[in-house]
Amino acid sequence: MEPESRKEPMDSLTSILVPIHREGHRFVIIFAAVTVVLFLIWYPLGWVGVFLTLWCLYFFRDPDRVTPKREGLVISPADGVVNMITEASPPPELGLGDMRRTRVSIFMNVFNCHVNRSPMAGKVVRVAYRPGQFLNASLDKASEDNERNSLVIERADGQQIVVVQVAGLVARRIVCDVAEGKALEAGERYGIIRFGSRLDVYLPEGAIPLVAVGQTAISGETVLADSISVEPHHI
């Protein structure tokens, strides 16, 4: 058996040396090319380029995650901080009406992993993109005014969840890799936003939030809510 003293450094190295999302490949190449030019212009300036290239690699990291599989759980679709839990109507372009649902908002800063994952297993029954502004994603009105891409995911029993990618102040591209009719597993990758943004999750009716404002969420792993528990809950 490998000694614990050797396993810990290896675990740390493995957590850093992870694959990067394909959206990041060209950015890493661009940053690396600029770094070479900066070294040619002025050697100390090149080290700034090295730092930015390493940050770019870190930003587009795409680590594997271990997703809880119990039926009824709603899993975080993003890394970041839960900055809001409130009651709100889903985006109107989805055609779901004005009935208010519990919305959990997760804010991603430029150091979070930005790969987005499905909050539960089911079929994508609606995809709707809406252009908009690029306000600070931590603001409440960003959910209404900012550029966004929304999914409705439906389980076999008909229960639905809405997950919305919201662009942020410096985010200028939302990538959604799924179309209507696609079957997703809980925790399965479905898109990415660059560079700093927010994910809104509109919980199914009766779902019990299990996170608090200010809590750090991990995409594909943190349980946001339980949609089948009968325990009383408070927001």
C-alpha atoms as a printed R data frame, in Angstrom:
    type eleno elety resid chain resno       x      y       z
1   ATOM     1    CA   MET     A     1   0.000  0.000   0.000
2   ATOM     2    CA   GLU     A     2   1.271  3.471  -0.903
3   ATOM     3    CA   PRO     A     3   2.232  5.595   2.135
4   ATOM     4    CA   GLU     A     4  -0.126  8.480   2.950
5   ATOM     5    CA   SER     A     5   2.808 10.924   2.783
6   ATOM     6    CA   ARG     A     6   3.239 10.073  -0.898
7   ATOM     7    CA   LYS     A     7  -0.445  9.983  -1.788
8   ATOM     8    CA   GLU     A     8  -1.177 13.519  -0.583
9   ATOM     9    CA   PRO     A     9   1.245 15.284  -2.992
10  ATOM    10    CA   MET     A    10  -0.032 13.078  -5.837
11  ATOM    11    CA   ASP     A    11  -3.648 13.929  -5.019
12  ATOM    12    CA   SER     A    12  -2.776 17.637  -5.025
13  ATOM    13    CA   LEU     A    13  -0.991 17.304  -8.378
14  ATOM    14    CA   THR     A    14  -3.927 15.409  -9.881
15  ATOM    15    CA   SER     A    15  -6.344 18.129  -8.734
16  ATOM    16    CA   ILE     A    16  -4.302 20.733 -10.637
17  ATOM    17    CA   LEU     A    17  -3.396 18.788 -13.781
18  ATOM    18    CA   VAL     A    18  -6.947 18.342 -15.091
19  ATOM    19    CA   PRO     A    19  -8.215 18.489 -18.694
20  ATOM    20    CA   ILE     A    20  -9.354 21.845 -20.055
21  ATOM    21    CA   HIS     A    21 -12.629 22.455 -21.843
22  ATOM    22    CA   ARG     A    22 -12.395 22.614 -25.639
23  ATOM    23    CA   GLU     A    23 -13.637 26.219 -25.517
24  ATOM    24    CA   GLY     A    24 -10.354 27.108 -23.835
25  ATOM    25    CA   HIS     A    25  -7.948 25.622 -26.376
26  ATOM    26    CA   ARG     A    26  -7.722 28.648 -28.666
27  ATOM    27    CA   PHE     A    27  -7.506 31.056 -25.730
28  ATOM    28    CA   VAL     A    28  -4.576 29.157 -24.260
29  ATOM    29    CA   ILE     A    29  -2.835 29.231 -27.642
30  ATOM    30    CA   ILE     A    30  -3.465 32.981 -27.980
31  ATOM    31    CA   PHE     A    31  -2.248 33.706 -24.457
32  ATOM    32    CA   ALA     A    32   0.863 31.573 -25.006
33  ATOM    33    CA   ALA     A    33   1.635 33.314 -28.322
34  ATOM    34    CA   VAL     A    34   1.261 36.746 -26.726
35  ATOM    35    CA   THR     A    35   3.564 35.614 -23.923
36  ATOM    36    CA   VAL     A    36   6.312 34.776 -26.438
37  ATOM    37    CA   VAL     A    37   5.958 38.238 -27.981
38  ATOM    38    CA   LEU     A    38   6.079 39.883 -24.543
39  ATOM    39    CA   PHE     A    39   9.317 38.055 -23.733
40  ATOM    40    CA   LEU     A    40  10.792 39.368 -26.981
41  ATOM    41    CA   ILE     A    41   9.672 42.919 -26.183
42  ATOM    42    CA   TRP     A    42  10.774 42.985 -22.547
43  ATOM    43    CA   TYR     A    43  11.753 39.907 -20.553
44  ATOM    44    CA   PRO     A    44  10.035 40.868 -17.251
45  ATOM    45    CA   LEU     A    45   6.827 41.572 -19.172
46  ATOM    46    CA   GLY     A    46   6.882 38.017 -20.486
47  ATOM    47    CA   TRP     A    47   6.370 36.695 -16.967
48  ATOM    48    CA   VAL     A    48   3.099 38.612 -16.839
49  ATOM    49    CA   GLY     A    49   2.094 36.652 -19.926
50  ATOM    50    CA   VAL     A    50   3.103 33.409 -18.225
51  ATOM    51    CA   PHE     A    51   0.871 34.240 -15.260
52  ATOM    52    CA   LEU     A    52  -2.084 35.066 -17.535
53  ATOM    53    CA   THR     A    53  -1.584 31.891 -19.567
54  ATOM    54    CA   LEU     A    54  -1.598 29.805 -16.382
55  ATOM    55    CA   TRP     A    55  -4.749 31.617 -15.257
56  ATOM    56    CA   CYS     A    56  -6.364 30.825 -18.634
57  ATOM    57    CA   LEU     A    57  -5.527 27.139 -18.193
58  ATOM    58    CA   TYR     A    58  -6.978 27.259 -14.686
59  ATOM    59    CA   PHE     A    59 -10.145 29.052 -15.807
60  ATOM    60    CA   PHE     A    60 -10.983 26.483 -18.485
61  ATOM    61    CA   ARG     A    61 -10.268 23.453 -16.298
62  ATOM    62    CA   ASP     A    62 -12.792 20.654 -16.630
63  ATOM    63    CA   PRO     A    63 -12.368 18.248 -13.707
64  ATOM    64    CA   ASP     A    64 -14.336 15.059 -13.197
65  ATOM    65    CA   ARG     A    65 -16.924 15.177 -10.437
66  ATOM    66    CA   VAL     A    66 -18.692 12.495  -8.375
67  ATOM    67    CA   THR     A    67 -22.435 13.157  -8.561
68  ATOM    68    CA   PRO     A    68 -24.949 11.906  -5.944
69  ATOM    69    CA   LYS     A    69 -27.456  9.661  -7.712
70  ATOM    70    CA   ARG     A    70 -30.416  9.437  -5.330
71  ATOM    71    CA   GLU     A    71 -33.723 10.161  -7.024
72  ATOM    72    CA   GLY     A    72 -35.169 13.590  -6.323
73  ATOM    73    CA   LEU     A    73 -31.903 15.388  -5.589
74  ATOM    74    CA   VAL     A    74 -31.160 18.656  -7.374
75  ATOM    75    CA   ILE     A    75 -27.421 19.032  -7.946
76  ATOM    76    CA   SER     A    76 -25.547 22.297  -8.375
77  ATOM    77    CA   PRO     A    77 -24.984 23.086 -12.076
78  ATOM    78    CA   ALA     A    78 -22.064 25.414 -11.313
79  ATOM    79    CA   ASP     A    79 -19.109 26.105  -9.060
80  ATOM    80    CA   GLY     A    80 -19.506 29.298  -7.066
81  ATOM    81    CA   VAL     A    81 -21.266 30.956  -4.163
82  ATOM    82    CA   VAL     A    82 -24.999 30.760  -3.517
83  ATOM    83    CA   ASN     A    83 -25.727 34.486  -3.552
84  ATOM    84    CA   MET     A    84 -29.523 34.408  -3.583
85  ATOM    85    CA   ILE     A    85 -32.478 32.160  -2.732
86  ATOM    86    CA   THR     A    86 -35.782 33.763  -3.598
87  ATOM    87    CA   GLU     A    87 -39.180 33.272  -5.234
88  ATOM    88    CA   ALA     A    88 -39.370 34.226  -8.927
89  ATOM    89    CA   SER     A    89 -41.080 33.308 -12.191
90  ATOM    90    CA   PRO     A    90 -39.044 31.425 -14.800
91  ATOM    91    CA   PRO     A    91 -37.883 33.358 -17.904
92  ATOM    92    CA   PRO     A    92 -40.974 34.254 -19.978
93  ATOM    93    CA   GLU     A    93 -39.463 32.915 -23.223
94  ATOM    94    CA   LEU     A    94 -39.875 29.390 -21.822
95  ATOM    95    CA   GLY     A    95 -43.658 29.744 -21.841
96  ATOM    96    CA   LEU     A    96 -44.102 28.281 -18.348
97  ATOM    97    CA   GLY     A    97 -46.395 31.023 -17.065
98  ATOM    98    CA   ASP     A    98 -46.018 33.399 -14.128
99  ATOM    99    CA   MET     A    99 -46.177 30.880 -11.281
100 ATOM   100    CA   ARG     A   100 -43.347 31.708  -8.913
101 ATOM   101    CA   ARG     A   101 -40.822 29.050  -7.968
102 ATOM   102    CA   THR     A   102 -37.924 28.863  -5.570
103 ATOM   103    CA   ARG     A   103 -34.861 30.155  -7.422
104 ATOM   104    CA   VAL     A   104 -31.335 29.362  -6.267
105 ATOM   105    CA   SER     A   105 -28.694 31.620  -7.844
106 ATOM   106    CA   ILE     A   106 -25.014 30.658  -7.968
107 ATOM   107    CA   PHE     A   107 -22.482 33.370  -8.764
108 ATOM   108    CA   MET     A   108 -19.267 32.326 -10.511
109 ATOM   109    CA   ASN     A   109 -16.221 34.582 -10.319
110 ATOM   110    CA   VAL     A   110 -13.270 34.431 -12.706
111 ATOM   111    CA   PHE     A   111 -11.499 31.847 -10.537
112 ATOM   112    CA   ASN     A   112 -14.360 29.325 -10.458
113 ATOM   113    CA   CYS     A   113 -14.637 26.400 -12.843
114 ATOM   114    CA   HIS     A   114 -17.179 27.551 -15.452
115 ATOM   115    CA   VAL     A   115 -18.247 24.193 -16.897
116 ATOM   116    CA   ASN     A   116 -22.000 23.787 -16.341
117 ATOM   117    CA   ARG     A   117 -23.723 20.502 -15.494
118 ATOM   118    CA   SER     A   118 -27.273 19.208 -15.476
119 ATOM   119    CA   PRO     A   119 -28.939 19.560 -12.048
120 ATOM   120    CA   MET     A   120 -30.936 16.355 -12.491
121 ATOM   121    CA   ALA     A   121 -31.479 13.467 -14.885
122 ATOM   122    CA   GLY     A   122 -34.120 13.995 -17.537
123 ATOM   123    CA   LYS     A   123 -34.948 15.069 -21.075
124 ATOM   124    CA   VAL     A   124 -34.362 18.600 -22.360
125 ATOM   125    CA   VAL     A   125 -37.835 19.682 -23.474
126 ATOM   126    CA   ARG     A   126 -37.129 23.388 -24.061
127 ATOM   127    CA   VAL     A   127 -34.088 25.489 -24.931
128 ATOM   128    CA   ALA     A   128 -34.461 29.265 -25.183
129 ATOM   129    CA   TYR     A   129 -31.761 31.878 -25.784
130 ATOM   130    CA   ARG     A   130 -32.384 35.572 -25.153
131 ATOM   131    CA   PRO     A   131 -29.873 38.364 -25.874
132 ATOM   132    CA   GLY     A   132 -29.535 41.087 -23.273
133 ATOM   133    CA   GLN     A   133 -27.234 43.263 -21.222
134 ATOM   134    CA   PHE     A   134 -24.025 42.383 -19.361
135 ATOM   135    CA   LEU     A   135 -24.704 43.701 -15.871
136 ATOM   136    CA   ASN     A   136 -22.820 42.397 -12.845
137 ATOM   137    CA   ALA     A   137 -24.139 38.833 -12.510
138 ATOM   138    CA   SER     A   138 -24.353 39.139  -8.715
139 ATOM   139    CA   LEU     A   139 -27.208 41.655  -9.040
140 ATOM   140    CA   ASP     A   140 -30.819 40.449  -8.778
141 ATOM   141    CA   LYS     A   141 -31.859 42.240 -11.974
142 ATOM   142    CA   ALA     A   142 -29.239 40.316 -13.953
143 ATOM   143    CA   SER     A   143 -31.721 37.418 -14.074
144 ATOM   144    CA   GLU     A   144 -34.152 39.624 -15.986
145 ATOM   145    CA   ASP     A   145 -31.918 41.948 -18.020
146 ATOM   146    CA   ASN     A   146 -28.778 40.000 -18.926
147 ATOM   147    CA   GLU     A   147 -28.118 37.739 -21.873
148 ATOM   148    CA   ARG     A   148 -29.202 34.214 -20.951
149 ATOM   149    CA   ASN     A   149 -29.814 30.686 -22.138
150 ATOM   150    CA   SER     A   150 -32.503 28.616 -20.438
151 ATOM   151    CA   LEU     A   151 -33.221 24.885 -20.309
152 ATOM   152    CA   VAL     A   152 -36.285 23.007 -19.112
153 ATOM   153    CA   ILE     A   153 -35.355 19.480 -18.057
154 ATOM   154    CA   GLU     A   154 -38.161 16.998 -17.474
155 ATOM   155    CA   ARG     A   155 -37.942 13.741 -15.526
156 ATOM   156    CA   ALA     A   156 -39.765 10.563 -16.535
157 ATOM   157    CA   ASP     A   157 -42.470 11.326 -13.944
158 ATOM   158    CA   GLY     A   158 -43.153 14.726 -15.546
159 ATOM   159    CA   GLN     A   159 -41.423 16.825 -12.894
160 ATOM   160    CA   GLN     A   160 -39.561 19.771 -14.440
161 ATOM   161    CA   ILE     A   161 -36.620 21.939 -13.455
162 ATOM   162    CA   VAL     A   162 -35.374 25.130 -15.092
163 ATOM   163    CA   VAL     A   163 -31.680 26.012 -15.265
164 ATOM   164    CA   VAL     A   164 -30.536 29.333 -16.730
165 ATOM   165    CA   GLN     A   165 -27.043 30.374 -17.814
166 ATOM   166    CA   VAL     A   166 -26.769 34.127 -17.204
167 ATOM   167    CA   ALA     A   167 -23.963 36.202 -18.737
168 ATOM   168    CA   GLY     A   168 -22.054 38.561 -16.440
169 ATOM   169    CA   LEU     A   169 -20.106 41.795 -16.489
170 ATOM   170    CA   VAL     A   170 -17.118 40.356 -18.360
171 ATOM   171    CA   ALA     A   171 -18.822 37.260 -19.766
172 ATOM   172    CA   ARG     A   172 -19.488 37.633 -23.485
173 ATOM   173    CA   ARG     A   173 -20.263 34.101 -24.575
174 ATOM   174    CA   ILE     A   174 -22.706 31.484 -23.340
175 ATOM   175    CA   VAL     A   175 -22.114 28.001 -24.745
176 ATOM   176    CA   CYS     A   176 -24.896 25.401 -24.589
177 ATOM   177    CA   ASP     A   177 -24.047 22.018 -26.115
178 ATOM   178    CA   VAL     A   178 -27.493 20.404 -25.905
179 ATOM   179    CA   ALA     A   179 -30.664 20.674 -27.969
180 ATOM   180    CA   GLU     A   180 -34.283 19.837 -27.306
181 ATOM   181    CA   GLY     A   181 -34.809 16.092 -27.043
182 ATOM   182    CA   LYS     A   182 -31.402 15.431 -25.481
183 ATOM   183    CA   ALA     A   183 -31.394 13.067 -22.484
184 ATOM   184    CA   LEU     A   184 -29.096 14.184 -19.676
185 ATOM   185    CA   GLU     A   185 -27.782 12.438 -16.595
186 ATOM   186    CA   ALA     A   186 -27.515 14.314 -13.299
187 ATOM   187    CA   GLY     A   187 -24.129 16.028 -13.258
188 ATOM   188    CA   GLU     A   188 -23.582 15.637 -17.005
189 ATOM   189    CA   ARG     A   189 -21.768 18.541 -18.695
190 ATOM   190    CA   TYR     A   190 -23.961 20.622 -20.972
191 ATOM   191    CA   GLY     A   191 -22.185 23.977 -21.483
192 ATOM   192    CA   ILE     A   192 -19.856 26.703 -20.268
193 ATOM   193    CA   ILE     A   193 -19.861 30.487 -19.786
194 ATOM   194    CA   ARG     A   194 -16.818 32.700 -20.038
195 ATOM   195    CA   PHE     A   195 -15.537 34.739 -18.050
196 ATOM   196    CA   GLY     A   196 -17.580 35.306 -14.880
197 ATOM   197    CA   SER     A   197 -21.316 34.755 -14.672
198 ATOM   198    CA   ARG     A   198 -24.216 33.096 -12.866
199 ATOM   199    CA   LEU     A   199 -26.505 30.062 -12.946
200 ATOM   200    CA   ASP     A   200 -30.133 30.266 -11.829
201 ATOM   201    CA   VAL     A   201 -31.959 27.082 -10.863
202 ATOM   202    CA   TYR     A   202 -35.759 27.221 -10.598
203 ATOM   203    CA   LEU     A   203 -36.621 24.277  -8.369
204 ATOM   204    CA   PRO     A   204 -39.554 21.923  -8.956
205 ATOM   205    CA   GLU     A   205 -42.661 22.652  -6.924
206 ATOM   206    CA   GLY     A   206 -42.229 21.423  -3.365
207 ATOM   207    CA   ALA     A   207 -38.451 21.022  -3.603
208 ATOM   208    CA   ILE     A   208 -36.641 21.657  -0.334
209 ATOM   209    CA   PRO     A   209 -33.543 23.904  -0.537
210 ATOM   210    CA   LEU     A   210 -30.600 22.381   1.311
211 ATOM   211    CA   VAL     A   211 -28.135 25.235   0.873
212 ATOM   212    CA   ALA     A   212 -27.844 28.705   2.375
213 ATOM   213    CA   VAL     A   213 -26.875 32.101   0.983
214 ATOM   214    CA   GLY     A   214 -23.105 32.466   1.193
215 ATOM   215    CA   GLN     A   215 -22.451 28.734   0.863
216 ATOM   216    CA   THR     A   216 -19.913 27.537  -1.702
217 ATOM   217    CA   ALA     A   217 -21.336 25.085  -4.240
218 ATOM   218    CA   ILE     A   218 -19.435 22.554  -6.333
219 ATOM   219    CA   SER     A   219 -20.793 21.757  -9.778
220 ATOM   220    CA   GLY     A   220 -21.982 18.197 -10.127
221 ATOM   221    CA   GLU     A   221 -21.561 17.423  -6.426
222 ATOM   222    CA   THR     A   222 -23.301 19.874  -4.057
223 ATOM   223    CA   VAL     A   223 -26.955 19.019  -3.380
224 ATOM   224    CA   LEU     A   224 -29.023 22.196  -3.771
225 ATOM   225    CA   ALA     A   225 -32.408 20.719  -2.929
226 ATOM   226    CA   ASP     A   226 -34.510 17.615  -2.453
227 ATOM   227    CA   SER     A   227 -37.608 17.447  -4.641
228 ATOM   228    CA   ILE     A   228 -39.226 14.436  -2.950
229 ATOM   229    CA   SER     A   229 -38.494 14.938   0.747
230 ATOM   230    CA   VAL     A   230 -41.500 15.666   2.933
231 ATOM   231    CA   GLU     A   231 -39.588 17.459   5.667
232 ATOM   232    CA   PRO     A   232 -40.662 21.070   6.394
233 ATOM   233    CA   HIS     A   233 -38.285 23.755   5.140
234 ATOM   234    CA   HIS     A   234 -37.648 27.467   5.315
235 ATOM   235    CA   ILE     A   235 -35.892 29.820   2.869
